[in-house]
mmCIF file of C-alpha atoms and ligand atoms in Angstrom:
data_model
loop_
_atom_site.group_PDB
_atom_site.id
_atom_site.type_symbol
_atom_site.label_atom_id
_atom_site.label_comp_id
_atom_site.label_asym_id
_atom_site.label_seq_id
_atom_site.Cartn_x
_atom_site.Cartn_y
_atom_site.Cartn_z
ATOM 1 C CA MET A 1 0.000 0.000 0.000
ATOM 2 C CA THR A 2 1.311 3.479 -0.856
ATOM 3 C CA THR A 3 1.472 6.168 1.818
ATOM 4 C CA ASP A 4 -1.317 8.004 -0.050
ATOM 5 C CA GLY A 5 -3.420 4.857 0.359
ATOM 6 C CA TRP A 6 -2.713 4.709 4.090
ATOM 7 C CA LEU A 7 -3.565 8.404 4.422
ATOM 8 C CA ALA A 8 -6.899 8.020 2.639
ATOM 9 C CA ARG A 9 -7.692 5.082 4.927
ATOM 10 C CA TRP A 10 -6.596 7.175 7.944
ATOM 11 C CA ASP A 11 -9.076 9.918 7.035
ATOM 12 C CA ARG A 12 -11.906 7.409 6.601
ATOM 13 C CA GLN A 13 -10.995 5.711 9.891
ATOM 14 C CA GLN A 14 -10.965 9.040 11.745
ATOM 15 C CA GLU A 15 -14.428 9.792 10.349
ATOM 16 C CA VAL A 16 -15.731 6.738 12.200
ATOM 17 C CA TYR A 17 -15.085 8.756 15.373
ATOM 18 C CA ILE A 18 -15.679 12.312 14.108
ATOM 19 C CA ARG A 19 -18.525 12.064 11.631
ATOM 20 C CA ASP A 20 -18.305 15.695 10.521
ATOM 21 C CA ARG A 21 -14.514 15.902 10.555
ATOM 22 C CA GLU A 22 -14.312 18.036 7.394
ATOM 23 C CA ARG A 23 -16.986 20.401 8.701
ATOM 24 C CA ARG A 24 -15.013 20.681 11.931
ATOM 25 C CA TYR A 25 -11.878 21.496 9.906
ATOM 26 C CA ASP A 26 -13.784 24.099 7.959
ATOM 27 C CA VAL A 27 -14.821 25.918 11.141
ATOM 28 C CA MET A 28 -11.341 25.697 12.685
ATOM 29 C CA LEU A 29 -9.678 27.025 9.542
ATOM 30 C CA ALA A 30 -12.203 29.853 9.267
ATOM 31 C CA PHE A 31 -11.261 30.983 12.791
ATOM 32 C CA LEU A 32 -7.594 30.635 11.915
ATOM 33 C CA GLU A 33 -8.093 32.877 8.875
ATOM 34 C CA GLU A 34 -9.953 35.344 11.043
ATOM 35 C CA LEU A 35 -7.540 35.504 13.966
ATOM 36 C CA ALA A 36 -4.032 34.747 12.645
ATOM 37 C CA PRO A 37 -1.866 37.095 10.560
ATOM 38 C CA SER A 38 -1.797 36.528 6.796
ATOM 39 C CA GLU A 39 1.484 34.584 6.776
ATOM 40 C CA PRO A 40 1.315 32.716 10.059
ATOM 41 C CA VAL A 41 3.605 30.133 11.576
ATOM 42 C CA VAL A 42 1.107 27.529 12.796
ATOM 43 C CA LEU A 43 1.935 24.788 15.271
ATOM 44 C CA ASP A 44 -0.018 21.561 14.633
ATOM 45 C CA LEU A 45 0.089 19.847 17.998
ATOM 46 C CA ALA A 46 0.030 16.028 17.936
ATOM 47 C CA ALA A 47 -0.214 16.210 14.169
ATOM 48 C CA GLY A 48 -0.141 12.472 13.429
ATOM 49 C CA PRO A 49 0.299 12.051 9.656
ATOM 50 C CA GLY A 50 -0.299 15.782 9.139
ATOM 51 C CA SER A 51 -4.025 15.819 8.320
ATOM 52 C CA THR A 52 -4.538 19.182 9.996
ATOM 53 C CA ALA A 53 -1.266 20.749 8.879
ATOM 54 C CA VAL A 54 -1.926 20.061 5.191
ATOM 55 C CA ARG A 55 -5.419 21.507 5.426
ATOM 56 C CA VAL A 56 -3.941 24.643 7.037
ATOM 57 C CA LEU A 57 -1.413 24.940 4.197
ATOM 58 C CA ASP A 58 -4.163 24.482 1.585
ATOM 59 C CA ARG A 59 -6.462 27.053 3.115
ATOM 60 C CA LEU A 60 -3.857 29.695 4.077
ATOM 61 C CA PRO A 61 -1.433 30.008 1.160
ATOM 62 C CA GLY A 62 0.994 32.158 3.200
ATOM 63 C CA ALA A 63 1.157 29.802 6.182
ATOM 64 C CA ARG A 64 4.016 27.636 7.387
ATOM 65 C CA CYS A 65 3.365 24.672 9.670
ATOM 66 C CA LEU A 66 5.314 22.927 12.377
ATOM 67 C CA ALA A 67 3.886 19.410 12.742
ATOM 68 C CA VAL A 68 4.772 17.950 16.140
ATOM 69 C CA ASP A 69 4.090 14.340 17.090
ATOM 70 C CA VAL A 70 5.797 11.523 18.948
ATOM 71 C CA ASP A 71 4.595 8.645 16.757
ATOM 72 C CA PRO A 72 7.276 7.534 14.257
ATOM 73 C CA VAL A 73 4.813 5.494 12.167
ATOM 74 C CA LEU A 74 2.340 8.304 11.584
ATOM 75 C CA GLN A 75 5.115 10.829 10.992
ATOM 76 C CA ARG A 76 6.766 8.580 8.422
ATOM 77 C CA ILE A 77 3.464 8.230 6.538
ATOM 78 C CA GLY A 78 2.956 12.000 6.555
ATOM 79 C CA ARG A 79 6.546 12.772 5.673
ATOM 80 C CA ASP A 80 6.556 10.302 2.747
ATOM 81 C CA ALA A 81 3.296 11.733 1.411
ATOM 82 C CA TYR A 82 3.873 15.467 1.832
ATOM 83 C CA GLY A 83 7.637 15.936 2.301
ATOM 84 C CA ASP A 84 8.265 19.520 3.361
ATOM 85 C CA ALA A 85 5.399 20.860 1.172
ATOM 86 C CA GLY A 86 7.728 23.145 -0.738
ATOM 87 C CA GLY A 87 9.531 24.360 2.400
ATOM 88 C CA ARG A 88 6.279 25.149 4.249
ATOM 89 C CA LEU A 89 6.015 22.069 6.464
ATOM 90 C CA THR A 90 8.471 21.023 9.174
ATOM 91 C CA TRP A 91 8.116 17.625 10.880
ATOM 92 C CA ILE A 92 9.228 17.588 14.497
ATOM 93 C CA LYS A 93 9.366 14.461 16.625
ATOM 94 C CA ALA A 94 8.678 15.372 20.239
ATOM 95 C CA ASP A 95 6.728 13.998 23.176
ATOM 96 C CA LEU A 96 4.321 16.527 24.694
ATOM 97 C CA ARG A 97 4.652 14.702 28.032
ATOM 98 C CA ASP A 98 8.303 15.821 28.153
ATOM 99 C CA PRO A 99 8.444 19.430 29.424
ATOM 100 C CA SER A 100 11.470 20.156 27.210
ATOM 101 C CA TRP A 101 9.471 19.543 23.965
ATOM 102 C CA PRO A 102 9.284 23.252 22.916
ATOM 103 C CA ALA A 103 13.086 23.284 22.464
ATOM 104 C CA ALA A 104 12.576 21.019 19.428
ATOM 105 C CA LEU A 105 10.503 23.690 17.652
ATOM 106 C CA GLY A 106 13.474 25.885 16.837
ATOM 107 C CA VAL A 107 11.369 29.019 17.321
ATOM 108 C CA GLY A 108 10.485 30.968 20.467
ATOM 109 C CA GLY A 109 6.900 31.674 19.462
ATOM 110 C CA VAL A 110 4.203 30.905 16.898
ATOM 111 C CA ASP A 111 1.220 32.771 15.447
ATOM 112 C CA ALA A 112 -1.353 30.054 16.116
ATOM 113 C CA VAL A 113 -1.680 26.588 17.622
ATOM 114 C CA ILE A 114 -4.103 24.014 16.254
ATOM 115 C CA SER A 115 -4.763 20.463 17.382
ATOM 116 C CA THR A 116 -7.275 17.794 16.383
ATOM 117 C CA THR A 117 -8.398 14.590 18.080
ATOM 118 C CA ALA A 118 -5.262 14.379 20.155
ATOM 119 C CA LEU A 119 -5.105 16.149 23.489
ATOM 120 C CA HIS A 120 -7.458 13.611 25.101
ATOM 121 C CA TRP A 121 -4.374 11.377 25.058
ATOM 122 C CA LEU A 122 -2.867 13.570 27.785
ATOM 123 C CA ARG A 123 -3.676 13.382 31.470
ATOM 124 C CA PRO A 124 -4.975 16.436 33.319
ATOM 125 C CA GLU A 125 -1.612 16.841 35.067
ATOM 126 C CA GLU A 126 0.040 16.890 31.630
ATOM 127 C CA LEU A 127 -2.499 19.268 30.080
ATOM 128 C CA ALA A 128 -2.066 22.022 32.662
ATOM 129 C CA PRO A 129 1.676 22.575 31.994
ATOM 130 C CA LEU A 130 1.051 22.142 28.263
ATOM 131 C CA TYR A 131 -1.427 25.014 28.319
ATOM 132 C CA ARG A 132 1.108 27.203 30.173
ATOM 133 C CA THR A 133 3.644 26.404 27.453
ATOM 134 C CA LEU A 134 1.156 27.231 24.689
ATOM 135 C CA HIS A 135 0.341 30.523 26.369
ATOM 136 C CA GLY A 136 4.068 31.336 26.349
ATOM 137 C CA LEU A 137 4.412 30.382 22.659
ATOM 138 C CA LEU A 138 1.455 32.651 21.768
ATOM 139 C CA ALA A 139 2.320 35.532 24.114
ATOM 140 C CA ALA A 140 3.985 37.729 21.497
ATOM 141 C CA SER A 141 1.571 37.073 18.611
ATOM 142 C CA ARG A 142 -1.560 36.918 20.775
ATOM 143 C CA GLY A 143 -2.735 34.325 18.258
ATOM 144 C CA PRO A 144 -5.429 31.657 18.671
ATOM 145 C CA PHE A 145 -5.263 28.174 20.134
ATOM 146 C CA LEU A 146 -7.844 25.919 18.472
ATOM 147 C CA ASN A 147 -8.447 22.491 19.938
ATOM 148 C CA GLY A 148 -10.840 20.165 18.111
ATOM 149 C CA ASP A 149 -11.284 17.153 20.340
ATOM 150 C CA HIS A 150 -13.476 14.842 22.342
ATOM 151 C CA LEU A 151 -14.388 16.953 25.414
ATOM 152 C CA PRO A 152 -16.805 14.856 27.470
ATOM 153 C CA PHE A 153 -20.025 15.998 29.080
ATOM 154 C CA PRO A 154 -19.728 16.529 32.838
ATOM 155 C CA ARG A 155 -20.041 13.621 35.251
ATOM 156 C CA HIS A 156 -22.732 15.558 37.114
ATOM 157 C CA ALA A 157 -24.962 15.116 34.039
ATOM 158 C CA PRO A 158 -24.682 11.306 33.921
ATOM 159 C CA ARG A 159 -27.813 10.600 31.864
ATOM 160 C CA ILE A 160 -26.854 13.143 29.205
ATOM 161 C CA ARG A 161 -23.301 11.797 29.183
ATOM 162 C CA ALA A 162 -24.520 8.213 28.815
ATOM 163 C CA ALA A 163 -27.094 9.051 26.129
ATOM 164 C CA ALA A 164 -24.498 10.955 24.082
ATOM 165 C CA GLU A 165 -22.124 7.998 24.368
ATOM 166 C CA ARG A 166 -24.873 5.633 23.118
ATOM 167 C CA VAL A 167 -25.626 7.887 20.134
ATOM 168 C CA ASP A 168 -21.913 8.069 19.382
ATOM 169 C CA GLN A 169 -21.505 4.294 19.665
ATOM 170 C CA ARG A 170 -24.444 3.760 17.285
ATOM 171 C CA ARG A 171 -22.821 6.058 14.755
ATOM 172 C CA ARG A 172 -19.516 4.191 15.025
ATOM 173 C CA ASP A 173 -21.295 0.838 14.645
ATOM 174 C CA ASP A 174 -23.164 2.137 11.592
ATOM 175 C CA ALA A 175 -19.941 3.362 9.957
ATOM 176 C CA VAL A 176 -18.157 0.062 10.601
ATOM 177 C CA GLY A 177 -21.300 -1.779 9.465
ATOM 178 C CA VAL A 178 -20.981 -0.211 6.019
ATOM 179 C CA GLY A 179 -17.327 -1.163 5.746
ATOM 180 C CA ALA A 180 -15.270 1.560 7.436
ATOM 181 C CA GLU A 181 -12.143 0.497 9.309
ATOM 182 C CA ASP A 182 -11.999 1.364 12.977
ATOM 183 C CA TRP A 183 -8.808 2.360 14.822
ATOM 184 C CA ALA A 184 -7.786 -1.213 15.664
ATOM 185 C CA ALA A 185 -8.448 -2.526 12.146
ATOM 186 C CA TRP A 186 -6.450 0.329 10.568
ATOM 187 C CA TRP A 187 -3.461 -0.323 12.843
ATOM 188 C CA ASP A 188 -3.675 -4.095 12.325
ATOM 189 C CA ALA A 189 -3.558 -3.565 8.559
ATOM 190 C CA LEU A 190 -0.699 -1.084 8.854
ATOM 191 C CA ARG A 191 1.362 -3.433 11.025
ATOM 192 C CA ALA A 192 1.396 -5.886 8.146
ATOM 193 C CA ASP A 193 3.223 -3.337 5.936
ATOM 194 C CA PRO A 194 6.863 -4.519 5.991
ATOM 195 C CA GLY A 195 8.107 -1.108 4.857
ATOM 196 C CA LEU A 196 7.215 0.361 8.260
ATOM 197 C CA ALA A 197 8.664 -2.357 10.516
ATOM 198 C CA ALA A 198 11.388 -0.141 12.058
ATOM 199 C CA GLU A 199 8.884 2.594 12.904
ATOM 200 C CA HIS A 200 6.468 0.064 14.428
ATOM 201 C CA ALA A 201 9.267 -1.298 16.625
ATOM 202 C CA GLU A 202 10.080 2.215 17.846
ATOM 203 C CA ARG A 203 6.399 2.982 18.430
ATOM 204 C CA ALA A 204 5.918 -0.127 20.543
ATOM 205 C CA GLY A 205 7.699 1.459 23.523
ATOM 206 C CA LEU A 206 5.809 4.764 23.486
ATOM 207 C CA TRP A 207 2.601 3.789 25.272
ATOM 208 C CA PRO A 208 3.354 0.736 27.406
ATOM 209 C CA GLU A 209 -0.094 1.051 28.965
ATOM 210 C CA GLY A 210 -1.720 1.027 25.500
ATOM 211 C CA SER A 211 -2.464 3.978 23.222
ATOM 212 C CA ARG A 212 -5.744 5.659 22.257
ATOM 213 C CA GLY A 213 -6.451 8.260 24.811
ATOM 214 C CA HIS A 214 -6.385 8.320 28.554
ATOM 215 C CA THR A 215 -8.084 11.300 30.035
ATOM 216 C CA SER A 216 -11.689 12.076 30.582
ATOM 217 C CA ALA A 217 -10.883 15.707 31.384
ATOM 218 C CA SER A 218 -14.127 17.607 30.994
ATOM 219 C CA LEU A 219 -14.698 20.791 29.073
ATOM 220 C CA ALA A 220 -14.830 22.588 32.429
ATOM 221 C CA PHE A 221 -11.384 21.235 33.286
ATOM 222 C CA HIS A 222 -9.940 22.422 29.967
ATOM 223 C CA GLN A 223 -11.397 25.892 30.361
ATOM 224 C CA ALA A 224 -10.174 26.211 33.960
ATOM 225 C CA ALA A 225 -6.696 25.043 32.941
ATOM 226 C CA LEU A 226 -6.601 27.530 30.052
ATOM 227 C CA ASP A 227 -7.708 30.258 32.411
ATOM 228 C CA ALA A 228 -5.032 29.321 34.962
ATOM 229 C CA ALA A 229 -2.428 29.268 32.177
ATOM 230 C CA GLY A 230 -3.203 32.911 31.407
ATOM 231 C CA PHE A 231 -5.554 32.657 28.418
ATOM 232 C CA ALA A 232 -7.932 35.629 28.523
ATOM 233 C CA GLU A 233 -10.894 34.014 26.713
ATOM 234 C CA SER A 234 -12.079 30.565 25.769
ATOM 235 C CA ALA A 235 -15.307 29.358 24.202
ATOM 236 C CA ILE A 236 -16.780 26.484 22.224
ATOM 237 C CA VAL A 237 -17.136 27.518 18.577
ATOM 238 C CA TRP A 238 -18.398 24.194 17.136
ATOM 239 C CA GLN A 239 -19.927 21.067 18.590
ATOM 240 C CA ASP A 240 -21.433 17.722 17.601
ATOM 241 C CA LEU A 241 -22.250 15.577 20.659
ATOM 242 C CA ASP A 242 -19.079 15.954 22.732
ATOM 243 C CA GLU A 243 -16.841 16.523 19.716
ATOM 244 C CA ARG A 244 -16.076 20.181 20.108
ATOM 245 C CA VAL A 245 -13.801 22.953 18.986
ATOM 246 C CA LEU A 246 -12.507 24.968 21.890
ATOM 247 C CA LEU A 247 -10.990 28.297 20.930
ATOM 248 C CA ALA A 248 -8.740 30.139 23.395
ATOM 249 C CA LEU A 249 -7.104 33.528 23.056
ATOM 250 C CA PRO A 250 -4.166 34.733 25.178
HETATM 251 C C1 SAM B 301 -5.985 10.311 16.735
HETATM 252 S S1 SAM B 301 -4.420 10.940 16.329
HETATM 253 C C2 SAM B 301 -4.814 12.507 15.581
HETATM 254 C C3 SAM B 301 -3.793 12.931 14.561
HETATM 255 C C4 SAM B 301 -4.175 14.178 13.746
HETATM 256 N N1 SAM B 301 -4.146 15.349 14.579
HETATM 257 C C5 SAM B 301 -5.531 14.014 13.107
HETATM 258 O O1 SAM B 301 -6.492 14.653 13.549
HETATM 259 O O2 SAM B 301 -5.629 13.246 12.137
HETATM 260 C C6 SAM B 301 -3.730 11.405 17.897
HETATM 261 C C7 SAM B 301 -2.281 11.831 17.779
HETATM 262 O O3 SAM B 301 -1.809 12.326 19.032
HETATM 263 C C8 SAM B 301 -0.445 11.962 19.133
HETATM 264 N N2 SAM B 301 0.009 12.031 20.506
HETATM 265 C C9 SAM B 301 -0.576 11.428 21.569
HETATM 266 N N3 SAM B 301 0.149 11.654 22.676
HETATM 267 C C10 SAM B 301 1.210 12.422 22.294
HETATM 268 C C11 SAM B 301 2.305 12.979 22.986
HETATM 269 N N4 SAM B 301 2.481 12.751 24.301
HETATM 270 N N5 SAM B 301 3.198 13.710 22.306
HETATM 271 C C12 SAM B 301 3.046 13.914 20.972
HETATM 272 N N6 SAM B 301 2.025 13.404 20.252
HETATM 273 C C13 SAM B 301 1.121 12.667 20.915
HETATM 274 C C14 SAM B 301 -0.447 10.534 18.598
HETATM 275 O O4 SAM B 301 0.854 10.095 18.264
HETATM 276 C C15 SAM B 301 -1.356 10.677 17.399
HETATM 277 O O5 SAM B 301 -0.644 11.034 16.254
#
């Protein structure tokens, strides 16, 4: 399978979990256009194979992107498919759980930070320092931080939380029922690609407890942590069930 093939399958697999993924991108990019300068340096946080970064580069012709992720398999797929996008895309391997990760960026600040379907992998005690770091990176530009992710309904609304989860599960079952690959099936297929064996071996040590998201940090937690990190405003600008886009401004 070519890397383009894996990328197309990645997008379809992600749509099992975020049904309106392209609509979500559209809203995030519209806010980016609105709030970032015309030739921004945009940090794609936990970029995976670069799905968000390449959409930023398509939509904002003057943008440059820094695509940060720790996963060697996903980065290799993205790198093989997009290269450096004509000098506009830089791939950076760094672990957001390591407080020294910003040193790998090679810049002291950025004009915007964007992240999709990723920060739920971090624990609350990892998110709080991350948000302080992002505030520092955006301090000079006063640019936006856009986080499109699974931000669960509060535990004190248990019936709403449970009903939303059932609706979500039904949607996932329906998508898989008409032939979409889920996360596990996509990774199982990818592991059989001999061209990526070295990257798979490296990846194996990254999440000894198993990958795929750890935290159930609520929207309220995220907003309080952003507030404590110094962000002046935060609000939900798009939502479908508990898939939301949280926009914060320093
Ligand atoms: C579901 S993927 C989303 C990738 C991409 N943003 C997208 O929307 O297609 C989650 C990504 O978060 C990355 N990630 C999780 N924990 C990370 C960490 N501690 N440091 C860097 N990246 C991390 C994973 O490697 C993975 O690429």
